[in-house]
Amino acid sequence: MVSASADATEPVVPSGDGGFAASEPGDITRLRLDIAYDGTDFSGWARQPGLRTVCGEIEEKLSAIVRTPVLLTVAGRTDAGVHASGQVAHVDVPTAALPDDPSRWVRRLARFLPRDVRVTGISVAPEHFDARFSAIRRHYEYRVTTSAYGAQPLRARDTVSWPKIVDLDAMQRASESLLGLHDFAAFCKRREGATTVRELQRYKWTRDGDILTAHVSADAFCWSMVRSLVGAALAVGEGRRTVEWMTALLDERERAASVAVAPAHGLSLVGVDYPADEDLAARNVATREVRGPIVPGCC
């Protein structure tokens, strides 16, 4: 069986070790943070010198509260312009700095953080919890409107305007053909040493009037994978490509130039799943095992 991958994020591996300079192991407590943000004005999640990032904003404000520098580890590192309503991170903080109820910091952070990022929950993490390595599934949604006038003004920052006639049934058939454990190299921007083998567990399109939403879930995602999956499906929906073309992309072992990457602002990370507390340690070990290549005709 192909093992789980440590490269488990969209678009790339998260930075940060979730720690701080503690003198002894007993000095720290690990917290789980639930996070939401509008990614429009951020240069992505990961801290970058001189750029405004989600991680940078939260680390700066939380470090001020804790009174020592802290680092976040995230479940899924999102790219510039990508949003989140269900992001998860962990951070190690000095135990002595914690209030009796860590959730009290939610209100305190709300006073310091900018309006486009919120920490919606803070709790003491169970033993062995790791926001990145413990995750068993990430859920994304991608919003598109086919309305002639484009996106509604109140949703323009998270909905891509695609004023074209599309065949949703063809898009659904093409999307379903990709489900399962495959090498998604055709849909991923290359990153040296990183595997592109993923288990796509859900790829479903729904319609609500002029709004089309792609619901995409997998154990992990590689760089630009979700946006490439959406771009390919839209090409099928427009009739520029066939269902068979999209399925055949699974045989490619390099990034496919024929696959367009959909705009970032339609994408949102909406949830991360974790196993039961007693299974966290085993999951961490399994995720760190790098997946090997898919052998044609095998498994």
PDB file of N, CA and C in Angstrom, residues 6 9 27-28 37 39 49-50 52 83 123 174 179 185 190 198 220 228 238 263 281:
ATOM      1  N   ALA A   6       3.872  13.337   3.711  1.00  0.00           N
ATOM      2  CA  ALA A   6       4.135  14.462   4.598  1.00  0.00           C
ATOM      3  C   ALA A   6       3.888  15.789   3.914  1.00  0.00           C
ATOM      4  N   THR A   9      -0.345  19.743   1.944  1.00  0.00           N
ATOM      5  CA  THR A   9      -1.011  21.025   1.992  1.00  0.00           C
ATOM      6  C   THR A   9      -1.301  21.573   0.606  1.00  0.00           C
ATOM      7  N   ASP A  27       7.507  23.283  30.325  1.00  0.00           N
ATOM      8  CA  ASP A  27       7.232  24.720  30.315  1.00  0.00           C
ATOM      9  C   ASP A  27       6.181  25.117  29.289  1.00  0.00           C
ATOM     10  N   ILE A  28       5.769  24.198  28.416  1.00  0.00           N
ATOM     11  CA  ILE A  28       4.926  24.594  27.297  1.00  0.00           C
ATOM     12  C   ILE A  28       3.595  23.846  27.272  1.00  0.00           C
ATOM     13  N   TYR A  37     -10.226  33.614   7.432  1.00  0.00           N
ATOM     14  CA  TYR A  37      -9.697  34.852   6.864  1.00  0.00           C
ATOM     15  C   TYR A  37     -10.164  35.053   5.430  1.00  0.00           C
ATOM     16  N   GLY A  39      -8.635  36.108   2.162  1.00  0.00           N
ATOM     17  CA  GLY A  39      -7.258  36.128   1.672  1.00  0.00           C
ATOM     18  C   GLY A  39      -6.942  37.194   0.650  1.00  0.00           C
ATOM     19  N   PRO A  49       9.185  37.973   4.594  1.00  0.00           N
ATOM     20  CA  PRO A  49       9.723  39.286   4.982  1.00  0.00           C
ATOM     21  C   PRO A  49       9.173  40.396   4.087  1.00  0.00           C
ATOM     22  N   GLY A  50       8.660  41.434   4.723  1.00  0.00           N
ATOM     23  CA  GLY A  50       8.187  42.591   3.992  1.00  0.00           C
ATOM     24  C   GLY A  50       6.814  42.448   3.369  1.00  0.00           C
ATOM     25  N   ARG A  52       2.597  41.170   3.771  1.00  0.00           N
ATOM     26  CA  ARG A  52       1.514  40.941   4.723  1.00  0.00           C
ATOM     27  C   ARG A  52       0.970  39.528   4.527  1.00  0.00           C
ATOM     28  N   HIS A  83      -8.910  32.005   0.477  1.00  0.00           N
ATOM     29  CA  HIS A  83      -9.589  32.272   1.745  1.00  0.00           C
ATOM     30  C   HIS A  83      -9.663  31.014   2.622  1.00  0.00           C
ATOM     31  N   SER A 123      -8.145  26.221  21.999  1.00  0.00           N
ATOM     32  CA  SER A 123      -8.319  25.170  23.007  1.00  0.00           C
ATOM     33  C   SER A 123      -7.001  24.450  23.236  1.00  0.00           C
ATOM     34  N   ALA A 174     -16.475  14.251 -15.484  1.00  0.00           N
ATOM     35  CA  ALA A 174     -15.024  14.398 -15.564  1.00  0.00           C
ATOM     36  C   ALA A 174     -14.400  14.422 -14.178  1.00  0.00           C
ATOM     37  N   LEU A 179     -11.487  10.476  -8.996  1.00  0.00           N
ATOM     38  CA  LEU A 179     -11.528  10.042  -7.600  1.00  0.00           C
ATOM     39  C   LEU A 179     -10.630   8.829  -7.372  1.00  0.00           C
ATOM     40  N   ALA A 185       0.306  14.614 -10.946  1.00  0.00           N
ATOM     41  CA  ALA A 185       1.384  15.472 -11.436  1.00  0.00           C
ATOM     42  C   ALA A 185       0.898  16.474 -12.476  1.00  0.00           C
ATOM     43  N   ARG A 190       5.302  21.869 -10.070  1.00  0.00           N
ATOM     44  CA  ARG A 190       6.400  21.026  -9.610  1.00  0.00           C
ATOM     45  C   ARG A 190       7.132  21.661  -8.434  1.00  0.00           C
ATOM     46  N   ARG A 198      -1.782  11.549  -4.508  1.00  0.00           N
ATOM     47  CA  ARG A 198      -2.806  11.985  -3.574  1.00  0.00           C
ATOM     48  C   ARG A 198      -4.031  11.078  -3.684  1.00  0.00           C
ATOM     49  N   ALA A 220      -4.639  15.058   1.167  1.00  0.00           N
ATOM     50  CA  ALA A 220      -3.647  16.120   1.041  1.00  0.00           C
ATOM     51  C   ALA A 220      -3.739  16.698  -0.360  1.00  0.00           C
ATOM     52  N   SER A 228      -6.206  23.818 -10.289  1.00  0.00           N
ATOM     53  CA  SER A 228      -6.018  23.150 -11.581  1.00  0.00           C
ATOM     54  C   SER A 228      -7.147  22.170 -11.866  1.00  0.00           C
ATOM     55  N   GLU A 238     -17.209  23.903 -20.747  1.00  0.00           N
ATOM     56  CA  GLU A 238     -17.374  24.790 -21.889  1.00  0.00           C
ATOM     57  C   GLU A 238     -17.375  24.034 -23.214  1.00  0.00           C
ATOM     58  N   PRO A 263      -8.536  31.170 -11.085  1.00  0.00           N
ATOM     59  CA  PRO A 263      -8.131  32.280 -10.213  1.00  0.00           C
ATOM     60  C   PRO A 263      -8.199  31.923  -8.730  1.00  0.00           C
ATOM     61  N   ALA A 281      -1.144   9.872  17.400  1.00  0.00           N
ATOM     62  CA  ALA A 281       0.275   9.501  17.286  1.00  0.00           C
ATOM     63  C   ALA A 281       0.523   8.630  16.074  1.00  0.00           C
TER      64      ALA A 281
END
